[in-house]
XYZ file of C-alpha atoms in Angstrom:
595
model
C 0.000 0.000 0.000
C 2.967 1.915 0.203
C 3.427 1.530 -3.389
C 3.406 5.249 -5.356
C 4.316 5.716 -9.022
C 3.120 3.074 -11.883
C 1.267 -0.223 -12.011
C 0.739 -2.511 -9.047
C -1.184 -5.801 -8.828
C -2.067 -7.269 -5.061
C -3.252 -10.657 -5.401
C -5.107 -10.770 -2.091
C -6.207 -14.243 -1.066
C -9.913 -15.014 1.179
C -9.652 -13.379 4.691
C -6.148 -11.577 3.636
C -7.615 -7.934 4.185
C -7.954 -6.540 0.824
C -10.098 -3.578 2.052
C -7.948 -2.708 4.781
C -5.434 -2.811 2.484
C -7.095 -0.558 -0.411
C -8.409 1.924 2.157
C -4.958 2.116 3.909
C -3.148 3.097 0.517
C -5.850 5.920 -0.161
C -5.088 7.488 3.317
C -0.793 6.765 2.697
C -1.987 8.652 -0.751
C -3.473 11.264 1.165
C -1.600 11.923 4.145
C 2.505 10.853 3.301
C 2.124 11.808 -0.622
C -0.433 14.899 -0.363
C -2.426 13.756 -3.192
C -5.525 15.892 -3.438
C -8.437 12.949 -2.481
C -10.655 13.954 -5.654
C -7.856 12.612 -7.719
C -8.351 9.606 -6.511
C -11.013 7.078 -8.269
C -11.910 3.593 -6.383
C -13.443 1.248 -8.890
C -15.181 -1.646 -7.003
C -17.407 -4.664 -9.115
C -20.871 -3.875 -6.324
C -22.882 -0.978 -5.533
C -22.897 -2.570 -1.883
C -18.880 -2.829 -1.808
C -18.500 0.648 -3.035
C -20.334 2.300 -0.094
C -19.233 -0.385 2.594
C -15.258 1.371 0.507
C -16.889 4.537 1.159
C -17.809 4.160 4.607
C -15.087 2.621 5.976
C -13.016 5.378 4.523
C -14.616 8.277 5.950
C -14.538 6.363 9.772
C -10.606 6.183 9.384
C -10.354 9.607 8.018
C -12.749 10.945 11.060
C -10.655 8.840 13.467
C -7.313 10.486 12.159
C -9.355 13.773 12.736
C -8.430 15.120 8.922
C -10.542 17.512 7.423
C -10.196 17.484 3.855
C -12.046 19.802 1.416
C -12.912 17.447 -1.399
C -13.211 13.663 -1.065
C -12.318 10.815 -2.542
C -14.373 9.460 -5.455
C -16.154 6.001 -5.151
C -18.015 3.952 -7.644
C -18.411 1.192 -9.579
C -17.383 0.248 -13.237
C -21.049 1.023 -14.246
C -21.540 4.053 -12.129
C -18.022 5.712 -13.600
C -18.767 5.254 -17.095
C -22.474 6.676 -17.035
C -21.294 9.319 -14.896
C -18.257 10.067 -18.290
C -21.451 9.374 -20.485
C -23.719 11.909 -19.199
C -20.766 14.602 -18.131
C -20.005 14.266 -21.937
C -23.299 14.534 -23.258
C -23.348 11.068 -24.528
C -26.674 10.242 -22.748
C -29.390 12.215 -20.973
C -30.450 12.082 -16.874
C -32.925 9.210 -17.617
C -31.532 7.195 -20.614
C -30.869 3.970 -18.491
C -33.801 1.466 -20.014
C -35.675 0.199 -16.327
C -35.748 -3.545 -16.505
C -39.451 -3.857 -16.651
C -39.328 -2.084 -20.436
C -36.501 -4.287 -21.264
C -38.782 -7.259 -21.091
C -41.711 -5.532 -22.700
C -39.614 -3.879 -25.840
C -37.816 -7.919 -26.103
C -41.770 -9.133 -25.722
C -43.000 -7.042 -28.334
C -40.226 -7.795 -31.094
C -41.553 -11.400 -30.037
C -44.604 -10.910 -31.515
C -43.321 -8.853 -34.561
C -41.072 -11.875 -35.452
C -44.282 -14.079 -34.672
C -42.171 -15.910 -32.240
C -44.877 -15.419 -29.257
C -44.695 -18.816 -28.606
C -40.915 -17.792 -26.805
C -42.851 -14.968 -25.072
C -42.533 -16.759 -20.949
C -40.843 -15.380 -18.808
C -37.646 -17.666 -18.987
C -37.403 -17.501 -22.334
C -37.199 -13.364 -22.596
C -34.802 -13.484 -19.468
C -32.729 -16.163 -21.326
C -32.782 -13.879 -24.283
C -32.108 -10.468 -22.260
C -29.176 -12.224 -20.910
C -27.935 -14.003 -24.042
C -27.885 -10.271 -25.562
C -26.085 -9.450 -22.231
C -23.411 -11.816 -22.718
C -23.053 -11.039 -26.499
C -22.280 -7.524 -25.818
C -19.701 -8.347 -22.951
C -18.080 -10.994 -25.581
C -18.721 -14.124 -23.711
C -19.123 -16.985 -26.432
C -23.084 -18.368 -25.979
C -24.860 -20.863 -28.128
C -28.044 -18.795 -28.742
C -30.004 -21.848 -30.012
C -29.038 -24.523 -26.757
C -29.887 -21.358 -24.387
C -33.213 -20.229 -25.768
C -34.311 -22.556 -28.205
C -33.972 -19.642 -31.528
C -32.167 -19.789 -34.131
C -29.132 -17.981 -34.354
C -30.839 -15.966 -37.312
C -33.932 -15.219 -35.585
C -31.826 -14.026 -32.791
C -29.511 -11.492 -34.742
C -33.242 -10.098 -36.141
C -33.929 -9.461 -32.361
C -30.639 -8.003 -31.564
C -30.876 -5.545 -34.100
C -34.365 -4.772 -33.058
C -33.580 -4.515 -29.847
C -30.045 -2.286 -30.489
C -32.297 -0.188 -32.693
C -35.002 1.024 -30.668
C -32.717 2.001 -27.435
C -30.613 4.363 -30.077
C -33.816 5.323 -31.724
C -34.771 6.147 -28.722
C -31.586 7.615 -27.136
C -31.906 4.892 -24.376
C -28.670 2.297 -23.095
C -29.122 -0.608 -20.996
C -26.473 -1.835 -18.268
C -24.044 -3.373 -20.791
C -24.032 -0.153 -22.739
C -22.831 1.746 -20.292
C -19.623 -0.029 -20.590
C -18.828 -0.328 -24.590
C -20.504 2.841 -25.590
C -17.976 4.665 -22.398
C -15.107 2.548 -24.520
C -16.030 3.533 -28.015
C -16.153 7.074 -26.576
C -12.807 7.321 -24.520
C -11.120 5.343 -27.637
C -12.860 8.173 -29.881
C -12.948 11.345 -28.218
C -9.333 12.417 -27.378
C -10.411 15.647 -25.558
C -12.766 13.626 -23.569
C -10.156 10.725 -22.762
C -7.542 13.357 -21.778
C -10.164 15.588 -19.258
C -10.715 12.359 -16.962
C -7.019 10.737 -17.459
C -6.066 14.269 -15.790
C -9.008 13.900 -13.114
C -7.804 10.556 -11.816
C -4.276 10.727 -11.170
C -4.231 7.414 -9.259
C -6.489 4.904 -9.757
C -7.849 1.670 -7.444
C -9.650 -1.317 -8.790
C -10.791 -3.634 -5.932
C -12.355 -7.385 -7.038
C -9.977 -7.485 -10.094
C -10.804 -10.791 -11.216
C -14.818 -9.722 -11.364
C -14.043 -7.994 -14.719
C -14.096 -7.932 -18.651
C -11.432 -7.633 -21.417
C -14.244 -3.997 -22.208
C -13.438 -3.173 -18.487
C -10.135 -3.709 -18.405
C -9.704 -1.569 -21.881
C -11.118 1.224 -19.601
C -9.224 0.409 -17.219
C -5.727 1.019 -19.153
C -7.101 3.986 -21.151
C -8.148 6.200 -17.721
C -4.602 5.629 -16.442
C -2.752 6.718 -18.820
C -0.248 8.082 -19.489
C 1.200 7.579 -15.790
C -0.368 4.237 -14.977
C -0.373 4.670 -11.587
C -3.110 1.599 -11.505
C -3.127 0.102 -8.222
C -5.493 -3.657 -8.541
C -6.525 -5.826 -6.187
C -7.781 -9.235 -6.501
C -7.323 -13.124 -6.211
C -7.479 -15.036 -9.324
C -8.507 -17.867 -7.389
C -12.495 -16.303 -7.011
C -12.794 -15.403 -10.791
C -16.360 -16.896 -10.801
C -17.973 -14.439 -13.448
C -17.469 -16.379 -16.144
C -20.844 -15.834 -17.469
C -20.236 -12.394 -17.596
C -17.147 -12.238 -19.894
C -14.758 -12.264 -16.583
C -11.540 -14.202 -17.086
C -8.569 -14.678 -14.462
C -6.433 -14.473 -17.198
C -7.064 -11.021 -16.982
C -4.854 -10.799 -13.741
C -2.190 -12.329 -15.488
C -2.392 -10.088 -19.214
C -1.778 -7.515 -16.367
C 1.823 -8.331 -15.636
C 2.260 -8.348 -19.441
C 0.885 -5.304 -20.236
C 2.566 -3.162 -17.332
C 6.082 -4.182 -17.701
C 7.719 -3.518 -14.691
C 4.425 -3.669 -12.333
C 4.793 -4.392 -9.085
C 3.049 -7.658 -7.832
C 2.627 -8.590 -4.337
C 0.921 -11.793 -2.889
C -1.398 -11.683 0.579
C -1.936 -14.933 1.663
C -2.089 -14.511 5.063
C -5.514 -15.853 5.993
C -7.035 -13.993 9.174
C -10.570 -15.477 8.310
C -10.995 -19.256 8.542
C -8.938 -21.402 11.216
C -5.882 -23.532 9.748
C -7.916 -26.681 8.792
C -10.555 -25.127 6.628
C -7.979 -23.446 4.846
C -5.487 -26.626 4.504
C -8.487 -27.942 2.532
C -9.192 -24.831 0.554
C -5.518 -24.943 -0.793
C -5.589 -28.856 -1.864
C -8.819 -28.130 -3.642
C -7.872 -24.860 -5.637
C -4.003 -25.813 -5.922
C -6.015 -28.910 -9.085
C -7.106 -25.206 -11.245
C -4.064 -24.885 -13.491
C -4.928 -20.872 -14.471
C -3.931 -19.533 -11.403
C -0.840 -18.149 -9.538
C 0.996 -20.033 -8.077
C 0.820 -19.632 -3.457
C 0.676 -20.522 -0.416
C -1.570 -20.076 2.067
C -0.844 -19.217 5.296
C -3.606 -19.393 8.012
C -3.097 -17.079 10.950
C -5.539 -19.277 13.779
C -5.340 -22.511 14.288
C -7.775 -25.524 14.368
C -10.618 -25.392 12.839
C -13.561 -28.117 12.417
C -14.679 -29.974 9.205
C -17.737 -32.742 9.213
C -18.510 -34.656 5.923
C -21.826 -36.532 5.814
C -23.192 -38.881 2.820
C -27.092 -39.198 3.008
C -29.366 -41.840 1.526
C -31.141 -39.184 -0.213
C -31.976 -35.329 -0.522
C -34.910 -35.552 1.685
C -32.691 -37.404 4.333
C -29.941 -34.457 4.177
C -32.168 -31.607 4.360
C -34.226 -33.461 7.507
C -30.701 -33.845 9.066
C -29.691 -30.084 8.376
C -32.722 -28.509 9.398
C -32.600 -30.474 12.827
C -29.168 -29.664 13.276
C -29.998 -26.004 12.297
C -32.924 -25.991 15.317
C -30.320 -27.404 17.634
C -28.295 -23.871 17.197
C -28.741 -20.418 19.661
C -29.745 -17.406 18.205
C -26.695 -15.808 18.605
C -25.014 -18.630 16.407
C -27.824 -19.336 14.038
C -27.340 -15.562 13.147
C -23.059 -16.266 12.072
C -24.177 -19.253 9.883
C -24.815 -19.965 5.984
C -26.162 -22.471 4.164
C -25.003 -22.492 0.737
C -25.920 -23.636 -2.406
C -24.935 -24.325 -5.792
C -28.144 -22.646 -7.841
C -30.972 -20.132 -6.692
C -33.748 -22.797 -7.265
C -31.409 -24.747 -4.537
C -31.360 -21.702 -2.092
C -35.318 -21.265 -3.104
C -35.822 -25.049 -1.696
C -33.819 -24.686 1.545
C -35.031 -20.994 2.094
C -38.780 -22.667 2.037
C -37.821 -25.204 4.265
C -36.263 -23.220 6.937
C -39.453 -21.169 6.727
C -41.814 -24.639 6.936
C -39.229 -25.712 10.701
C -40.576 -22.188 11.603
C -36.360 -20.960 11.220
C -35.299 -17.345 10.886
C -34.050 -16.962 7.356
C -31.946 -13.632 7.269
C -32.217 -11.476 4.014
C -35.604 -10.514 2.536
C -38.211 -12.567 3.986
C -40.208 -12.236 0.401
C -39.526 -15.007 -2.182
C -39.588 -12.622 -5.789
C -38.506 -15.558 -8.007
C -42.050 -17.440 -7.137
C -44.307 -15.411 -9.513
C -41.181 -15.018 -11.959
C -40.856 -18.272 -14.106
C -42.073 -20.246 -16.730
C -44.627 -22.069 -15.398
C -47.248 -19.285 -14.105
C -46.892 -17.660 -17.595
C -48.346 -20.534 -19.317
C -50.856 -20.899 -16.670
C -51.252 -17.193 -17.379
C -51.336 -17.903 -21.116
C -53.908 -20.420 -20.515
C -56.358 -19.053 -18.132
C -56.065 -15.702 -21.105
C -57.044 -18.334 -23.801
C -59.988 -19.041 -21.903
C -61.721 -15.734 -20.530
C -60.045 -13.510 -23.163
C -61.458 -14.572 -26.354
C -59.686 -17.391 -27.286
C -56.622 -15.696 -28.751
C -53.930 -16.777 -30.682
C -51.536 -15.636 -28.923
C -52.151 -17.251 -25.943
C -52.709 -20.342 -27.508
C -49.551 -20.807 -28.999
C -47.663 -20.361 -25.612
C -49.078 -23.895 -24.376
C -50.421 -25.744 -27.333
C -47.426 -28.088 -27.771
C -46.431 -28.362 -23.944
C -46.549 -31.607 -23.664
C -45.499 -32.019 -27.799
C -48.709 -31.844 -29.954
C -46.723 -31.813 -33.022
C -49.349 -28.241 -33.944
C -47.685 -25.566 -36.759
C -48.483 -22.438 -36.208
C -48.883 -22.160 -39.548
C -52.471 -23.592 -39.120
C -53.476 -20.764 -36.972
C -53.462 -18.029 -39.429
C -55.969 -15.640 -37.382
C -55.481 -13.552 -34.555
C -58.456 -15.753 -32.565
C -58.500 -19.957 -32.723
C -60.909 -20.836 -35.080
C -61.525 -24.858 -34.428
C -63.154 -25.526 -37.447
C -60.425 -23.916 -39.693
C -58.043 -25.611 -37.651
C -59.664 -29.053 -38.444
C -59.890 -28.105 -42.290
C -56.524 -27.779 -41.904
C -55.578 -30.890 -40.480
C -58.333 -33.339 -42.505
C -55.979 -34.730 -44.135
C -54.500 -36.583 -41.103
C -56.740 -38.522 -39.147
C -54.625 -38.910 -35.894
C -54.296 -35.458 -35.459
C -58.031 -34.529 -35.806
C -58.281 -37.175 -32.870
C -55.974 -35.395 -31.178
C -57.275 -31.891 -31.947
C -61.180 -32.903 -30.889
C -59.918 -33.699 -27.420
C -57.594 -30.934 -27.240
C -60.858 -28.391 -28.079
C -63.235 -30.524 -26.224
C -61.484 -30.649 -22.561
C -60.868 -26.045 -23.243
C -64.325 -25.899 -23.950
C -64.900 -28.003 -20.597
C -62.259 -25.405 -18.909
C -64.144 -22.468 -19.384
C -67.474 -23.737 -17.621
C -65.655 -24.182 -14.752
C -63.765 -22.565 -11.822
C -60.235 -21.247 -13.122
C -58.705 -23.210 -10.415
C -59.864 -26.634 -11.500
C -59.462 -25.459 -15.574
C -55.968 -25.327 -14.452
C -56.039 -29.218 -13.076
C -57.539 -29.762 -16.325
C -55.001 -28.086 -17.782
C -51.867 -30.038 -16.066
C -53.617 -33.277 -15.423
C -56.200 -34.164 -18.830
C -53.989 -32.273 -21.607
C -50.841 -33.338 -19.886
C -48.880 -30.258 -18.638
C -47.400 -31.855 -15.872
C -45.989 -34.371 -18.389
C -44.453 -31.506 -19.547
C -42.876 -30.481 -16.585
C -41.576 -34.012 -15.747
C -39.824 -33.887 -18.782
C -38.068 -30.535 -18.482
C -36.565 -31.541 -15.505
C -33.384 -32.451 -15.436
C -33.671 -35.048 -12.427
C -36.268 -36.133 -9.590
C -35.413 -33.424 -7.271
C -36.452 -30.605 -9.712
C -39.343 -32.640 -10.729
C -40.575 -32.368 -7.349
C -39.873 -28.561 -7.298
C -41.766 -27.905 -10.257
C -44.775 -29.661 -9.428
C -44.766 -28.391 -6.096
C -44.550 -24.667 -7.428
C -47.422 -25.278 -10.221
C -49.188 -26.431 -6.987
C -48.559 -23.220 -5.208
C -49.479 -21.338 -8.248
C -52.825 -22.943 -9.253
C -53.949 -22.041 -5.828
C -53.706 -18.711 -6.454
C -56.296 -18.684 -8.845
C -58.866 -20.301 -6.329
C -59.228 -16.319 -6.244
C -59.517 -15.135 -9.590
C -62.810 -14.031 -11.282
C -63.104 -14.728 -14.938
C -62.767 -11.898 -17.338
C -60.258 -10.123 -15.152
C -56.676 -9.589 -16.867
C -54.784 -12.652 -15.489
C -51.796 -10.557 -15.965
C -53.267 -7.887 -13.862
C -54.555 -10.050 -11.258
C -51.157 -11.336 -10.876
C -49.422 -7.953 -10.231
C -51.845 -7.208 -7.784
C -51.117 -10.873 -5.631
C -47.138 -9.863 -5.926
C -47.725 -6.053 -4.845
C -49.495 -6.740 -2.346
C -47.001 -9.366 -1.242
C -43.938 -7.162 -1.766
C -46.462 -4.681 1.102
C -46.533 -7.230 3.160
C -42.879 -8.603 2.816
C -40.893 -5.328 2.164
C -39.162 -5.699 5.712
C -35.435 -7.335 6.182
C -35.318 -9.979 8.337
C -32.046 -9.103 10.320
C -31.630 -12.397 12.157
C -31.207 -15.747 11.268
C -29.371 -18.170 9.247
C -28.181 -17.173 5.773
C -29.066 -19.030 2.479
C -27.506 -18.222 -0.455
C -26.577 -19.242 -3.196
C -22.105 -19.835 -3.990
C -22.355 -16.621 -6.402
C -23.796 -14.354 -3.870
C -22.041 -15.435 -0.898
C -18.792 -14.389 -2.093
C -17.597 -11.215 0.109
C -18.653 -12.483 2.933
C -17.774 -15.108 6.176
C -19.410 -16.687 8.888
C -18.730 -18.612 12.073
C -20.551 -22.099 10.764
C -21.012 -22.883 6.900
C -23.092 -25.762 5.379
C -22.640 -26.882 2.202
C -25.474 -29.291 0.917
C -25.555 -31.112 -2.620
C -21.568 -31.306 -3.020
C -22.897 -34.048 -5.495
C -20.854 -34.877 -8.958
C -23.112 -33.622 -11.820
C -24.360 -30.160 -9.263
C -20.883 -29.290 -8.142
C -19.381 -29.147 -10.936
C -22.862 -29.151 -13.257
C -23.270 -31.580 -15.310
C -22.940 -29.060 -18.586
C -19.643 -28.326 -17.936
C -17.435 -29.789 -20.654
C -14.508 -27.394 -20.899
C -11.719 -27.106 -18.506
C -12.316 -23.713 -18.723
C -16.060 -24.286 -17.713
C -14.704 -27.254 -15.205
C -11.684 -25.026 -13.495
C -13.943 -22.052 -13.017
C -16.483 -24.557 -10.773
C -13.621 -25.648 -8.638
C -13.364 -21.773 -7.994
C -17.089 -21.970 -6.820
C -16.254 -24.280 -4.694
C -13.240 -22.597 -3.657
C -14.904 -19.903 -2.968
C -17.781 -21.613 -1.017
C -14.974 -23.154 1.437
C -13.508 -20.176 2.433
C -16.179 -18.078 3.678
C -16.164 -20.264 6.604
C -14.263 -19.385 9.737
C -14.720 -22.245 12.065
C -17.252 -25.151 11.303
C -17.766 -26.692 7.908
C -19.928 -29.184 6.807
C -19.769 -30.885 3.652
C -22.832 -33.347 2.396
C -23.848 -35.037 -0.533
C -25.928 -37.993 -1.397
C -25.247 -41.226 -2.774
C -29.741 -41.498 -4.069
C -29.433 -42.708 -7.835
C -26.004 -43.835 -8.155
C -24.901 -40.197 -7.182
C -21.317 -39.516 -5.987
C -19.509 -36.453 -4.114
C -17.518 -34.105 -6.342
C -14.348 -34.851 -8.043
C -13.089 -31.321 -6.695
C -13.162 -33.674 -3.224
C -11.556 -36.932 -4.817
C -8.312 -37.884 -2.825
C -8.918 -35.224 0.097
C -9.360 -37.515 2.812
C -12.028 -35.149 5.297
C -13.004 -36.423 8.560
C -16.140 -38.356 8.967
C -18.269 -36.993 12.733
């Protein structure tokens, strides 16, 4: 932190102090160099990081008892560049695109391209984030993510890009490449902030993209006094174009940088992070280190259960067993948000605190309630063809939509169509016969109708990719057709829908301060806790079963990795041996103690 003139990379392993560090080389900035603070620009990857930066700052400056007359400038990658963007005129006050117009501009290029039958609400947030990844560079298989071809998607993207210039609107990504294309561009521009930010501080330096990183170098010139911080070992942002070869182009690009390692660990005890180090030390992009744990001991349990059901009874009994005090320093975490979403709702169901937002917003956001939305529309909303075409081949029906030509299903020019083939007008007569049955009676049985005679929760059996999320699917469609037990006929589903989650989010708006902690490996990075529990350390969930690359493969071990080492005293690994299951191969070879 000492560090002054040109490039310097920390690599800053878990529990090392990589904020103490950051916010001790602003104030050596400050104080020993006399660098004016509003020279100073802290890039972190979170909005949440950059004001825990911020605060943290300003209780060491008022404990030094400095007044200074400007301040030290705070933000993230995002924040910076629409901050150059609207100082230079680029963009307007209110030319960010809000998510909810996202979805409807994507929704209604949907139906332009008569590809309403992709209009649920996976489907547009698989192809909001497809365009996402597109723009940051990440290589994506359009047509295994969202089921379009790669020509109908280039149709949307251009759509899509279109309208937000037509319009004079960006969305998040833009902030980034169109703050590129202009520093690259505009020399005056690129000059005016390379003479604002003298020295520069990017915490979480693995989080970012090769379009960051180009920022990155172009702000610090010509000086490059670029001080990073990261730990190439928690690049787990692969999704989002983030590469830890970034950290090591670095050293190549800066010749002469300075590099320093903290691997100190002042976090976890010595045997949680002996195990941390045999896991990682398999990943073959990394640094090479050591890690060297400052407290000693340290306890780690591994279980194997019979079965899911088995594990989570065992956890949640274990969980009860717990004080307050201690239920409030422990996580459960988990390898996907539909995991979290299960052991959030149990918790919940054993009547234990769940810390975080006591609301579940991913319930009323998913595929299923928008073809029950889709088909409860068909029904009370004059028979539409829209609507129709989001559910008539779930299960497979083997329909075109080329034989529904009209904006409204018309059964008899349907069956014209198909007279020709006499196992499809069978087909078709009970297909018409069991709606027409729907709409005489209460929504909430149409929709058993629906999933049980015309074979929905075939469907759904189908989709899933194994018994447990089978389970979780029919149990949600469960929780969903109840809903409608309240819905009067006529009524915008859609509407009626909003009004159930607003009145929800009322209800629900509150944090829950106590409690245990159940999140997901992505979010919990950032932070620790006294006891972690990591369920579901299963071969084919840890790493996924989709990952074929060792890029794909070495960037999971980081998950895990990361997972590990946000423990400081307890951990408990478990996994299930139901189906032929296994534990990870991340795991092979580490002998861990059995309780």
């Amino acid at each position: 932190m000492m560090h002054l003139h040109g490039p310097a990379e920390i690599i800053a392993g878990p529990g090392s102090g990589k904020t103490f560090t950051i916010i001790h080389r602003i104030l050596y900035l400050i104080n020993q160099c006399h660098i004016s603070p509003e020279k100073i620009l802290v890039i972190t990857y979170t909005q949440s990081a950059a004001r825990e930066m911020k605060e943290r700052y300003r209780r060491e400056i008022k404990n030094l008892s400095v007044t200074l007359s400007s301040s030290v400038i705070f933000g993230t990658f995002h924040s910076v560049c629409y901050h150059i963007l609207q100082q230079s005129g680029v963009i307007g006050p209110s030319s960010l695109i809000k998510e909810n117009d996202r979805r409807r501009l994507l929704q209604s290029i949907l139906n332009h391209y008569e590809l309403s039958s992709a209009n649920d609400y996976d489907t547009v947030s698989l192809l909001l984030d497809t365009i996402s990844k597109k723009k940051n560079g990440v290589k994506t298989e359009v047509t295994i993510c969202t089921g379009i071809s790669e020509e109908d998607f280039q149709k949307i993207r251009n759509a899509y890009d279109s309208y937000l210039h037509e319009q004079r609107k960006i969305d998040f990504d833009d902030m980034i490449t169109e703050c590129l294309k202009l520093l690259r561009e505009n020399t005056a521009i690129r000059m005016k902030y390379q003479q604002q930010f003298s020295y520069i501080l990017a915490d979480e330096f693995q989080d970012i993209n090769f379009p960051q990183y180009q920022i990155l170098k172009l702000l610090a010139l010509p000086e490059n006094n670029l001080f990073v911080v990261g730990d190439d070992d928690q690049a787990i942002y692969g999704f989002r174009g983030a590469t830890p070869g970034i950290m090591k182009q670095f050293t190549a690009d800066f010749d002469g940088c300075c590099q320093i390692m903290l691997t100190e660990n002042y976090r976890s005890k010595s045997e949680i992070v002996n195990l941390a180090e045999k896991v990682i030390k398999e990943n073959t992009e990394r640094f090479e280190k050591q890690f060297y744990p400052i407290n000693n001991g340290g306890q780690i349990q591994k279980l194997c259960f019979e079965n899911r059901k088995e594990e989570e009874r065992y956890l949640i009994q274990t969980l009860k067993a717990l004080p307050q005090q201690e239920l409030n320093q422990t996580a459960i975490i988990l390898r996907t948000n539909l995991d979290a979403f299960q052991y959030r709702e149990a918790c919940h169901e054993a009547h234990i605190p769940v810390k975080g937002n006591v609301s579940v917003p991913n319930k009323y956001q998913n595929f299923i309630l928008s073809d029950f939305i889709a088909f409860i529309s068909y029904l009370y909303l004059g028979h539409r063809r829209s609507d129709f075409l989001c559910f008539m081949n779930k299960p497979d029906r083997f329909l075109l939509r080329e034989a529904f030509p009209y904006e409204t299903i018309d059964r008899k020019q349907v069956m014209s169509y198909y007279r020709k083939n006499n196992s499809m007008l069978i087909s078709l007569k009970y297909l018409f016969s069991t709606l027409e049955l729907a709409e005489k009676i209460s929504p909430n049985l149409a929709i058993a109708l629906f999933r049980h005679n015309l074979g929905y929760d075939d469907y759904l059996i189908g989709k899933a990719s194994g018994t447990e999320e089978k389970k979780r699917y029919l149990k949600l469609a469960d929780d969903l057709q109840a809903l409608f037990k309240t819905y009067i006929p006529g009524t915008d589903p859609k509407e009626f829908m909003k009004s159930i989650t607003e009145k929800e989010a009322c209800s629900n708006k509150t944090q829950e301060l106590n409690g245990v902690s159940v999140i997901t490996m992505h979010a919990s990075k950032g932070l620790e806790f006294n006891n972690v529990y990591l369920p579901d350390v299963n071969e084919g969930i840890i790493p996924g079963k989709k990952c074929l690359t060792m890029e794909a493969l070495e960037e999971e071990r980081r998950l895990l990795y990361v997972a590990i080492t946000r423990a400081r005293n307890t951990l408990s690994i478990y996994y299930t041996k139901e189906r032929g299951r296994k534990l990870s191969r991340f795991l092979e070879g580490i002998i861990l103690p059995h309780p």
